[in-house]
PDB file of N, CA and C in Angstrom:
ATOM      1  N   UNK X1358      -9.893   2.653 -15.298  1.00  0.00           N
ATOM      2  CA  UNK X1358      -9.821   1.347 -14.663  1.00  0.00           C
ATOM      3  C   UNK X1358      -8.643   1.274 -13.686  1.00  0.00           C
ATOM      4  N   UNK X1359      -7.482   1.739 -14.124  1.00  0.00           N
ATOM      5  CA  UNK X1359      -6.304   1.704 -13.249  1.00  0.00           C
ATOM      6  C   UNK X1359      -6.551   2.504 -11.981  1.00  0.00           C
ATOM      7  N   UNK X1360      -7.127   3.677 -12.155  1.00  0.00           N
ATOM      8  CA  UNK X1360      -7.346   4.568 -11.013  1.00  0.00           C
ATOM      9  C   UNK X1360      -8.215   3.898  -9.946  1.00  0.00           C
ATOM     10  N   UNK X1361      -9.297   3.264 -10.369  1.00  0.00           N
ATOM     11  CA  UNK X1361     -10.196   2.592  -9.431  1.00  0.00           C
ATOM     12  C   UNK X1361      -9.503   1.420  -8.743  1.00  0.00           C
ATOM     13  N   UNK X1362      -8.750   0.649  -9.516  1.00  0.00           N
ATOM     14  CA  UNK X1362      -8.028  -0.492  -8.937  1.00  0.00           C
ATOM     15  C   UNK X1362      -6.972  -0.023  -7.941  1.00  0.00           C
ATOM     16  N   UNK X1363      -6.252   1.022  -8.286  1.00  0.00           N
ATOM     17  CA  UNK X1363      -5.219   1.550  -7.388  1.00  0.00           C
ATOM     18  C   UNK X1363      -5.844   2.078  -6.102  1.00  0.00           C
ATOM     19  N   UNK X1364      -6.953   2.786  -6.219  1.00  0.00           N
ATOM     20  CA  UNK X1364      -7.631   3.299  -5.020  1.00  0.00           C
ATOM     21  C   UNK X1364      -8.138   2.160  -4.143  1.00  0.00           C
ATOM     22  N   UNK X1365      -8.583   1.080  -4.775  1.00  0.00           N
ATOM     23  CA  UNK X1365      -9.036  -0.091  -4.009  1.00  0.00           C
ATOM     24  C   UNK X1365      -7.870  -0.703  -3.227  1.00  0.00           C
ATOM     25  N   UNK X1366      -6.737  -0.871  -3.863  1.00  0.00           N
ATOM     26  CA  UNK X1366      -5.558  -1.429  -3.189  1.00  0.00           C
ATOM     27  C   UNK X1366      -5.106  -0.499  -2.065  1.00  0.00           C
ATOM     28  N   UNK X1367      -5.109   0.792  -2.317  1.00  0.00           N
ATOM     29  CA  UNK X1367      -4.706   1.749  -1.285  1.00  0.00           C
ATOM     30  C   UNK X1367      -5.667   1.727  -0.097  1.00  0.00           C
ATOM     31  N   UNK X1368      -6.953   1.538  -0.364  1.00  0.00           N
ATOM     32  CA  UNK X1368      -7.913   1.467   0.751  1.00  0.00           C
ATOM     33  C   UNK X1368      -7.690   0.204   1.580  1.00  0.00           C
ATOM     34  N   UNK X1369      -7.333  -0.887   0.928  1.00  0.00           N
ATOM     35  CA  UNK X1369      -6.988  -2.115   1.660  1.00  0.00           C
ATOM     36  C   UNK X1369      -5.781  -1.841   2.552  1.00  0.00           C
ATOM     37  N   UNK X1370      -4.778  -1.195   1.989  1.00  0.00           N
ATOM     38  CA  UNK X1370      -3.571  -0.889   2.761  1.00  0.00           C
ATOM     39  C   UNK X1370      -3.892   0.037   3.934  1.00  0.00           C
ATOM     40  N   UNK X1371      -4.784   0.994   3.716  1.00  0.00           N
ATOM     41  CA  UNK X1371      -5.158   1.910   4.795  1.00  0.00           C
ATOM     42  C   UNK X1371      -5.878   1.195   5.931  1.00  0.00           C
ATOM     43  N   UNK X1372      -6.531   0.091   5.628  1.00  0.00           N
ATOM     44  CA  UNK X1372      -7.183  -0.703   6.676  1.00  0.00           C
ATOM     45  C   UNK X1372      -6.177  -1.577   7.417  1.00  0.00           C
ATOM     46  N   UNK X1373      -5.254  -2.164   6.693  1.00  0.00           N
ATOM     47  CA  UNK X1373      -4.324  -3.142   7.271  1.00  0.00           C
ATOM     48  C   UNK X1373      -3.170  -2.475   8.023  1.00  0.00           C
ATOM     49  N   UNK X1374      -2.573  -1.464   7.442  1.00  0.00           N
ATOM     50  CA  UNK X1374      -1.354  -0.873   8.010  1.00  0.00           C
ATOM     51  C   UNK X1374      -1.563  -0.299   9.414  1.00  0.00           C
ATOM     52  N   UNK X1375      -2.601   0.506   9.672  1.00  0.00           N
ATOM     53  CA  UNK X1375      -2.751   1.040  11.038  1.00  0.00           C
ATOM     54  C   UNK X1375      -2.989  -0.039  12.095  1.00  0.00           C
ATOM     55  N   UNK X1376      -3.582  -1.158  11.677  1.00  0.00           N
ATOM     56  CA  UNK X1376      -3.821  -2.261  12.613  1.00  0.00           C
ATOM     57  C   UNK X1376      -2.574  -3.115  12.800  1.00  0.00           C
ATOM     58  N   UNK X1377      -1.586  -2.891  11.947  1.00  0.00           N
ATOM     59  CA  UNK X1377      -0.336  -3.663  11.969  1.00  0.00           C
ATOM     60  C   UNK X1377      -0.623  -5.157  11.868  1.00  0.00           C
ATOM     61  N   UNK X1378      -1.502  -5.481  10.948  1.00  0.00           N
ATOM     62  CA  UNK X1378      -1.915  -6.872  10.774  1.00  0.00           C
ATOM     63  C   UNK X1378      -1.474  -7.382   9.405  1.00  0.00           C
ATOM     64  N   UNK X1379      -1.887  -8.595   9.096  1.00  0.00           N
ATOM     65  CA  UNK X1379      -1.584  -9.200   7.800  1.00  0.00           C
ATOM     66  C   UNK X1379      -2.800  -9.086   6.890  1.00  0.00           C
ATOM     67  N   UNK X1380      -2.565  -9.214   5.601  1.00  0.00           N
ATOM     68  CA  UNK X1380      -3.649  -9.209   4.632  1.00  0.00           C
ATOM     69  C   UNK X1380      -4.353 -10.558   4.659  1.00  0.00           C
ATOM     70  N   UNK X1381      -5.689 -10.554   4.428  1.00  0.00           N
ATOM     71  CA  UNK X1381      -6.385 -11.830   4.303  1.00  0.00           C
ATOM     72  C   UNK X1381      -6.238 -12.328   2.859  1.00  0.00           C
ATOM     73  N   UNK X1382      -6.711 -13.533   2.595  1.00  0.00           N
ATOM     74  CA  UNK X1382      -6.517 -14.148   1.272  1.00  0.00           C
ATOM     75  C   UNK X1382      -7.137 -13.320   0.148  1.00  0.00           C
ATOM     76  N   UNK X1383      -8.320 -12.780   0.386  1.00  0.00           N
ATOM     77  CA  UNK X1383      -8.999 -11.981  -0.637  1.00  0.00           C
ATOM     78  C   UNK X1383      -8.191 -10.718  -0.959  1.00  0.00           C
ATOM     79  N   UNK X1384      -7.648 -10.089   0.074  1.00  0.00           N
ATOM     80  CA  UNK X1384      -6.839  -8.887  -0.128  1.00  0.00           C
ATOM     81  C   UNK X1384      -5.536  -9.211  -0.849  1.00  0.00           C
ATOM     82  N   UNK X1385      -4.939 -10.329  -0.515  1.00  0.00           N
ATOM     83  CA  UNK X1385      -3.708 -10.763  -1.193  1.00  0.00           C
ATOM     84  C   UNK X1385      -3.982 -11.008  -2.673  1.00  0.00           C
ATOM     85  N   UNK X1386      -5.096 -11.673  -2.974  1.00  0.00           N
ATOM     86  CA  UNK X1386      -5.457 -11.926  -4.370  1.00  0.00           C
ATOM     87  C   UNK X1386      -5.663 -10.620  -5.133  1.00  0.00           C
ATOM     88  N   UNK X1387      -6.353  -9.664  -4.511  1.00  0.00           N
ATOM     89  CA  UNK X1387      -6.591  -8.371  -5.164  1.00  0.00           C
ATOM     90  C   UNK X1387      -5.267  -7.658  -5.444  1.00  0.00           C
ATOM     91  N   UNK X1388      -4.359  -7.684  -4.473  1.00  0.00           N
ATOM     92  CA  UNK X1388      -3.043  -7.063  -4.667  1.00  0.00           C
ATOM     93  C   UNK X1388      -2.276  -7.747  -5.788  1.00  0.00           C
ATOM     94  N   UNK X1389      -2.270  -9.067  -5.792  1.00  0.00           N
ATOM     95  CA  UNK X1389      -1.515  -9.805  -6.806  1.00  0.00           C
ATOM     96  C   UNK X1389      -2.033  -9.535  -8.208  1.00  0.00           C
ATOM     97  N   UNK X1390      -3.350  -9.485  -8.366  1.00  0.00           N
ATOM     98  CA  UNK X1390      -3.932  -9.192  -9.678  1.00  0.00           C
ATOM     99  C   UNK X1390      -3.510  -7.794 -10.125  1.00  0.00           C
ATOM    100  N   UNK X1391      -3.595  -6.843  -9.213  1.00  0.00           N
ATOM    101  CA  UNK X1391      -3.207  -5.465  -9.530  1.00  0.00           C
ATOM    102  C   UNK X1391      -1.724  -5.374  -9.886  1.00  0.00           C
ATOM    103  N   UNK X1392      -0.877  -6.009  -9.097  1.00  0.00           N
ATOM    104  CA  UNK X1392       0.566  -5.927  -9.316  1.00  0.00           C
ATOM    105  C   UNK X1392       0.999  -6.633 -10.600  1.00  0.00           C
ATOM    106  N   UNK X1393       0.267  -7.653 -11.034  1.00  0.00           N
ATOM    107  CA  UNK X1393       0.663  -8.435 -12.206  1.00  0.00           C
ATOM    108  C   UNK X1393       0.186  -7.855 -13.536  1.00  0.00           C
ATOM    109  N   UNK X1394      -0.766  -6.937 -13.512  1.00  0.00           N
ATOM    110  CA  UNK X1394      -1.301  -6.384 -14.759  1.00  0.00           C
ATOM    111  C   UNK X1394      -0.319  -5.401 -15.389  1.00  0.00           C
ATOM    112  N   UNK X1395      -0.286  -5.381 -16.729  1.00  0.00           N
ATOM    113  CA  UNK X1395       0.545  -4.374 -17.405  1.00  0.00           C
ATOM    114  C   UNK X1395      -0.212  -3.038 -17.477  1.00  0.00           C
ATOM    115  N   UNK X1396       0.518  -1.955 -17.320  1.00  0.00           N
ATOM    116  CA  UNK X1396      -0.080  -0.623 -17.363  1.00  0.00           C
ATOM    117  C   UNK X1396       0.788   0.292 -18.213  1.00  0.00           C
ATOM    118  N   UNK X1397       0.296   1.509 -18.435  1.00  0.00           N
ATOM    119  CA  UNK X1397       1.086   2.498 -19.164  1.00  0.00           C
ATOM    120  C   UNK X1397       2.286   2.894 -18.309  1.00  0.00           C
ATOM    121  N   UNK X1398       3.195   3.631 -18.914  1.00  0.00           N
ATOM    122  CA  UNK X1398       4.419   4.017 -18.206  1.00  0.00           C
ATOM    123  C   UNK X1398       4.108   4.846 -16.957  1.00  0.00           C
ATOM    124  N   UNK X1399       3.209   5.805 -17.087  1.00  0.00           N
ATOM    125  CA  UNK X1399       2.847   6.665 -15.948  1.00  0.00           C
ATOM    126  C   UNK X1399       2.163   5.852 -14.844  1.00  0.00           C
ATOM    127  N   UNK X1400       1.280   4.958 -15.247  1.00  0.00           N
ATOM    128  CA  UNK X1400       0.586   4.111 -14.271  1.00  0.00           C
ATOM    129  C   UNK X1400       1.556   3.146 -13.591  1.00  0.00           C
ATOM    130  N   UNK X1401       2.528   2.658 -14.344  1.00  0.00           N
ATOM    131  CA  UNK X1401       3.519   1.740 -13.776  1.00  0.00           C
ATOM    132  C   UNK X1401       4.350   2.424 -12.697  1.00  0.00           C
ATOM    133  N   UNK X1402       4.646   3.704 -12.867  1.00  0.00           N
ATOM    134  CA  UNK X1402       5.386   4.435 -11.836  1.00  0.00           C
ATOM    135  C   UNK X1402       4.585   4.498 -10.536  1.00  0.00           C
ATOM    136  N   UNK X1403       3.295   4.726 -10.649  1.00  0.00           N
ATOM    137  CA  UNK X1403       2.435   4.761  -9.461  1.00  0.00           C
ATOM    138  C   UNK X1403       2.342   3.366  -8.854  1.00  0.00           C
ATOM    139  N   UNK X1404       2.208   2.356  -9.714  1.00  0.00           N
ATOM    140  CA  UNK X1404       2.144   0.976  -9.219  1.00  0.00           C
ATOM    141  C   UNK X1404       3.411   0.627  -8.448  1.00  0.00           C
ATOM    142  N   UNK X1405       4.561   1.054  -8.937  1.00  0.00           N
ATOM    143  CA  UNK X1405       5.828   0.777  -8.250  1.00  0.00           C
ATOM    144  C   UNK X1405       5.871   1.441  -6.877  1.00  0.00           C
ATOM    145  N   UNK X1406       5.296   2.628  -6.761  1.00  0.00           N
ATOM    146  CA  UNK X1406       5.241   3.299  -5.458  1.00  0.00           C
ATOM    147  C   UNK X1406       4.370   2.513  -4.478  1.00  0.00           C
ATOM    148  N   UNK X1407       3.275   1.962  -4.979  1.00  0.00           N
ATOM    149  CA  UNK X1407       2.389   1.156  -4.133  1.00  0.00           C
ATOM    150  C   UNK X1407       3.106  -0.122  -3.704  1.00  0.00           C
ATOM    151  N   UNK X1408       3.799  -0.756  -4.621  1.00  0.00           N
ATOM    152  CA  UNK X1408       4.561  -1.970  -4.295  1.00  0.00           C
ATOM    153  C   UNK X1408       5.636  -1.652  -3.255  1.00  0.00           C
ATOM    154  N   UNK X1409       6.286  -0.517  -3.402  1.00  0.00           N
ATOM    155  CA  UNK X1409       7.331  -0.120  -2.452  1.00  0.00           C
ATOM    156  C   UNK X1409       6.755   0.035  -1.042  1.00  0.00           C
ATOM    157  N   UNK X1410       5.568   0.617  -0.927  1.00  0.00           N
ATOM    158  CA  UNK X1410       4.913   0.747   0.380  1.00  0.00           C
ATOM    159  C   UNK X1410       4.644  -0.632   0.955  1.00  0.00           C
ATOM    160  N   UNK X1411       4.127  -1.527   0.128  1.00  0.00           N
ATOM    161  CA  UNK X1411       3.798  -2.881   0.583  1.00  0.00           C
ATOM    162  C   UNK X1411       5.051  -3.620   1.067  1.00  0.00           C
ATOM    163  N   UNK X1412       6.116  -3.532   0.314  1.00  0.00           N
ATOM    164  CA  UNK X1412       7.366  -4.205   0.688  1.00  0.00           C
ATOM    165  C   UNK X1412       7.929  -3.609   1.973  1.00  0.00           C
ATOM    166  N   UNK X1413       7.916  -2.300   2.057  1.00  0.00           N
ATOM    167  CA  UNK X1413       8.449  -1.631   3.257  1.00  0.00           C
ATOM    168  C   UNK X1413       7.644  -2.021   4.494  1.00  0.00           C
ATOM    169  N   UNK X1414       6.331  -2.113   4.353  1.00  0.00           N
ATOM    170  CA  UNK X1414       5.474  -2.505   5.476  1.00  0.00           C
ATOM    171  C   UNK X1414       5.864  -3.890   5.993  1.00  0.00           C
ATOM    172  N   UNK X1415       6.007  -4.837   5.085  1.00  0.00           N
ATOM    173  CA  UNK X1415       6.329  -6.209   5.501  1.00  0.00           C
ATOM    174  C   UNK X1415       7.766  -6.344   6.004  1.00  0.00           C
ATOM    175  N   UNK X1416       8.672  -5.563   5.454  1.00  0.00           N
ATOM    176  CA  UNK X1416      10.080  -5.684   5.832  1.00  0.00           C
ATOM    177  C   UNK X1416      10.409  -4.994   7.152  1.00  0.00           C
ATOM    178  N   UNK X1417       9.759  -3.886   7.438  1.00  0.00           N
ATOM    179  CA  UNK X1417      10.154  -3.063   8.578  1.00  0.00           C
ATOM    180  C   UNK X1417       9.280  -3.220   9.818  1.00  0.00           C
ATOM    181  N   UNK X1418       8.081  -3.774   9.684  1.00  0.00           N
ATOM    182  CA  UNK X1418       7.170  -3.855  10.827  1.00  0.00           C
ATOM    183  C   UNK X1418       7.655  -4.896  11.833  1.00  0.00           C
ATOM    184  N   UNK X1419       7.720  -4.500  13.097  1.00  0.00           N
ATOM    185  CA  UNK X1419       8.095  -5.415  14.173  1.00  0.00           C
ATOM    186  C   UNK X1419       6.820  -6.092  14.682  1.00  0.00           C
ATOM    187  N   UNK X1420       6.562  -7.297  14.217  1.00  0.00           N
ATOM    188  CA  UNK X1420       5.334  -8.005  14.594  1.00  0.00           C
ATOM    189  C   UNK X1420       5.395  -8.576  16.003  1.00  0.00           C
ATOM    190  N   UNK X1421       6.585  -8.694  16.549  1.00  0.00           N
ATOM    191  CA  UNK X1421       6.726  -9.292  17.878  1.00  0.00           C
ATOM    192  C   UNK X1421       6.473  -8.286  18.989  1.00  0.00           C
ATOM    193  N   UNK X1422       6.639  -7.015  18.679  1.00  0.00           N
ATOM    194  CA  UNK X1422       6.453  -5.976  19.692  1.00  0.00           C
ATOM    195  C   UNK X1422       5.553  -4.894  19.096  1.00  0.00           C
ATOM    196  N   UNK X1423       4.249  -5.061  19.292  1.00  0.00           N
ATOM    197  CA  UNK X1423       3.244  -4.201  18.667  1.00  0.00           C
ATOM    198  C   UNK X1423       3.476  -2.725  18.982  1.00  0.00           C
ATOM    199  N   UNK X1424       3.816  -2.410  20.226  1.00  0.00           N
ATOM    200  CA  UNK X1424       3.942  -1.020  20.665  1.00  0.00           C
ATOM    201  C   UNK X1424       5.326  -0.422  20.422  1.00  0.00           C
ATOM    202  N   UNK X1425       6.118  -1.065  19.609  1.00  0.00           N
ATOM    203  CA  UNK X1425       7.435  -0.532  19.253  1.00  0.00           C
ATOM    204  C   UNK X1425       7.251   0.875  18.656  1.00  0.00           C
ATOM    205  N   UNK X1426       7.944   1.880  19.196  1.00  0.00           N
ATOM    206  CA  UNK X1426       7.808   3.247  18.663  1.00  0.00           C
ATOM    207  C   UNK X1426       8.153   3.342  17.173  1.00  0.00           C
ATOM    208  N   UNK X1427       9.046   2.477  16.715  1.00  0.00           N
ATOM    209  CA  UNK X1427       9.394   2.475  15.289  1.00  0.00           C
ATOM    210  C   UNK X1427       8.197   2.053  14.441  1.00  0.00           C
ATOM    211  N   UNK X1428       7.336   1.186  14.982  1.00  0.00           N
ATOM    212  CA  UNK X1428       6.130   0.790  14.260  1.00  0.00           C
ATOM    213  C   UNK X1428       5.226   1.997  14.027  1.00  0.00           C
ATOM    214  N   UNK X1429       5.042   2.805  15.045  1.00  0.00           N
ATOM    215  CA  UNK X1429       4.187   3.995  14.935  1.00  0.00           C
ATOM    216  C   UNK X1429       4.741   4.939  13.874  1.00  0.00           C
ATOM    217  N   UNK X1430       6.046   5.150  13.887  1.00  0.00           N
ATOM    218  CA  UNK X1430       6.664   6.030  12.887  1.00  0.00           C
ATOM    219  C   UNK X1430       6.502   5.451  11.484  1.00  0.00           C
ATOM    220  N   UNK X1431       6.681   4.135  11.352  1.00  0.00           N
ATOM    221  CA  UNK X1431       6.534   3.477  10.054  1.00  0.00           C
ATOM    222  C   UNK X1431       5.108   3.610   9.536  1.00  0.00           C
ATOM    223  N   UNK X1432       4.136   3.342  10.398  1.00  0.00           N
ATOM    224  CA  UNK X1432       2.730   3.438  10.002  1.00  0.00           C
ATOM    225  C   UNK X1432       2.410   4.861   9.555  1.00  0.00           C
ATOM    226  N   UNK X1433       2.832   5.846  10.321  1.00  0.00           N
ATOM    227  CA  UNK X1433       2.576   7.244   9.955  1.00  0.00           C
ATOM    228  C   UNK X1433       3.212   7.596   8.617  1.00  0.00           C
ATOM    229  N   UNK X1434       4.437   7.140   8.412  1.00  0.00           N
ATOM    230  CA  UNK X1434       5.152   7.413   7.159  1.00  0.00           C
ATOM    231  C   UNK X1434       4.436   6.768   5.966  1.00  0.00           C
ATOM    232  N   UNK X1435       4.018   5.520   6.123  1.00  0.00           N
ATOM    233  CA  UNK X1435       3.365   4.817   5.016  1.00  0.00           C
ATOM    234  C   UNK X1435       1.995   5.409   4.705  1.00  0.00           C
ATOM    235  N   UNK X1436       1.250   5.791   5.728  1.00  0.00           N
ATOM    236  CA  UNK X1436      -0.058   6.411   5.495  1.00  0.00           C
ATOM    237  C   UNK X1436       0.102   7.757   4.782  1.00  0.00           C
ATOM    238  N   UNK X1437       1.150   8.480   5.111  1.00  0.00           N
ATOM    239  CA  UNK X1437       1.428   9.747   4.427  1.00  0.00           C
ATOM    240  C   UNK X1437       1.732   9.486   2.951  1.00  0.00           C
ATOM    241  N   UNK X1438       2.509   8.447   2.671  1.00  0.00           N
ATOM    242  CA  UNK X1438       2.837   8.106   1.281  1.00  0.00           C
ATOM    243  C   UNK X1438       1.586   7.669   0.512  1.00  0.00           C
ATOM    244  N   UNK X1439       0.687   6.959   1.193  1.00  0.00           N
ATOM    245  CA  UNK X1439      -0.569   6.562   0.555  1.00  0.00           C
ATOM    246  C   UNK X1439      -1.371   7.802   0.172  1.00  0.00           C
ATOM    247  N   UNK X1440      -1.431   8.780   1.060  1.00  0.00           N
ATOM    248  CA  UNK X1440      -2.137  10.030   0.756  1.00  0.00           C
ATOM    249  C   UNK X1440      -1.506  10.749  -0.433  1.00  0.00           C
ATOM    250  N   UNK X1441      -0.179  10.731  -0.520  1.00  0.00           N
ATOM    251  CA  UNK X1441       0.510  11.363  -1.647  1.00  0.00           C
ATOM    252  C   UNK X1441       0.157  10.668  -2.962  1.00  0.00           C
ATOM    253  N   UNK X1442       0.083   9.351  -2.938  1.00  0.00           N
ATOM    254  CA  UNK X1442      -0.272   8.605  -4.151  1.00  0.00           C
ATOM    255  C   UNK X1442      -1.715   8.903  -4.547  1.00  0.00           C
ATOM    256  N   UNK X1443      -2.598   9.017  -3.568  1.00  0.00           N
ATOM    257  CA  UNK X1443      -3.992   9.362  -3.877  1.00  0.00           C
ATOM    258  C   UNK X1443      -4.077  10.719  -4.563  1.00  0.00           C
ATOM    259  N   UNK X1444      -3.260  11.659  -4.128  1.00  0.00           N
ATOM    260  CA  UNK X1444      -3.230  12.977  -4.776  1.00  0.00           C
ATOM    261  C   UNK X1444      -2.745  12.849  -6.218  1.00  0.00           C
ATOM    262  N   UNK X1445      -1.750  12.012  -6.453  1.00  0.00           N
ATOM    263  CA  UNK X1445      -1.267  11.769  -7.820  1.00  0.00           C
ATOM    264  C   UNK X1445      -2.366  11.165  -8.685  1.00  0.00           C
ATOM    265  N   UNK X1446      -3.134  10.251  -8.097  1.00  0.00           N
ATOM    266  CA  UNK X1446      -4.201   9.597  -8.854  1.00  0.00           C
ATOM    267  C   UNK X1446      -5.299  10.585  -9.246  1.00  0.00           C
ATOM    268  N   UNK X1447      -5.517  11.597  -8.441  1.00  0.00           N
ATOM    269  CA  UNK X1447      -6.525  12.612  -8.774  1.00  0.00           C
ATOM    270  C   UNK X1447      -6.145  13.356 -10.046  1.00  0.00           C
ATOM    271  N   UNK X1448      -4.848  13.443 -10.313  1.00  0.00           N
ATOM    272  CA  UNK X1448      -4.379  14.167 -11.492  1.00  0.00           C
ATOM    273  C   UNK X1448      -4.466  13.342 -12.773  1.00  0.00           C
ATOM    274  N   UNK X1449      -4.701  12.048 -12.652  1.00  0.00           N
ATOM    275  CA  UNK X1449      -4.804  11.192 -13.852  1.00  0.00           C
ATOM    276  C   UNK X1449      -6.115  11.405 -14.570  1.00  0.00           C
TER     277      UNK X1449
END
């Protein structure tokens, strides 16, 4: 169950982050439900990594200047981290 939910949240992030947009209400609800659920210790570590990506995206993205080179670097970095988490999930 955790694996499927985590992959769903990561797929939402993969759609939103490259577009440098905001989450819609349905996506926010899905994230909140996922973030609020209790999980095992190993699953919680993965959940924390996903939360860290989400926080970094909102904190570092320059919404006023879409073509900011730092935005491109941030998006590339976050997408790479999402791929790393997906690899971790395959091992569960």
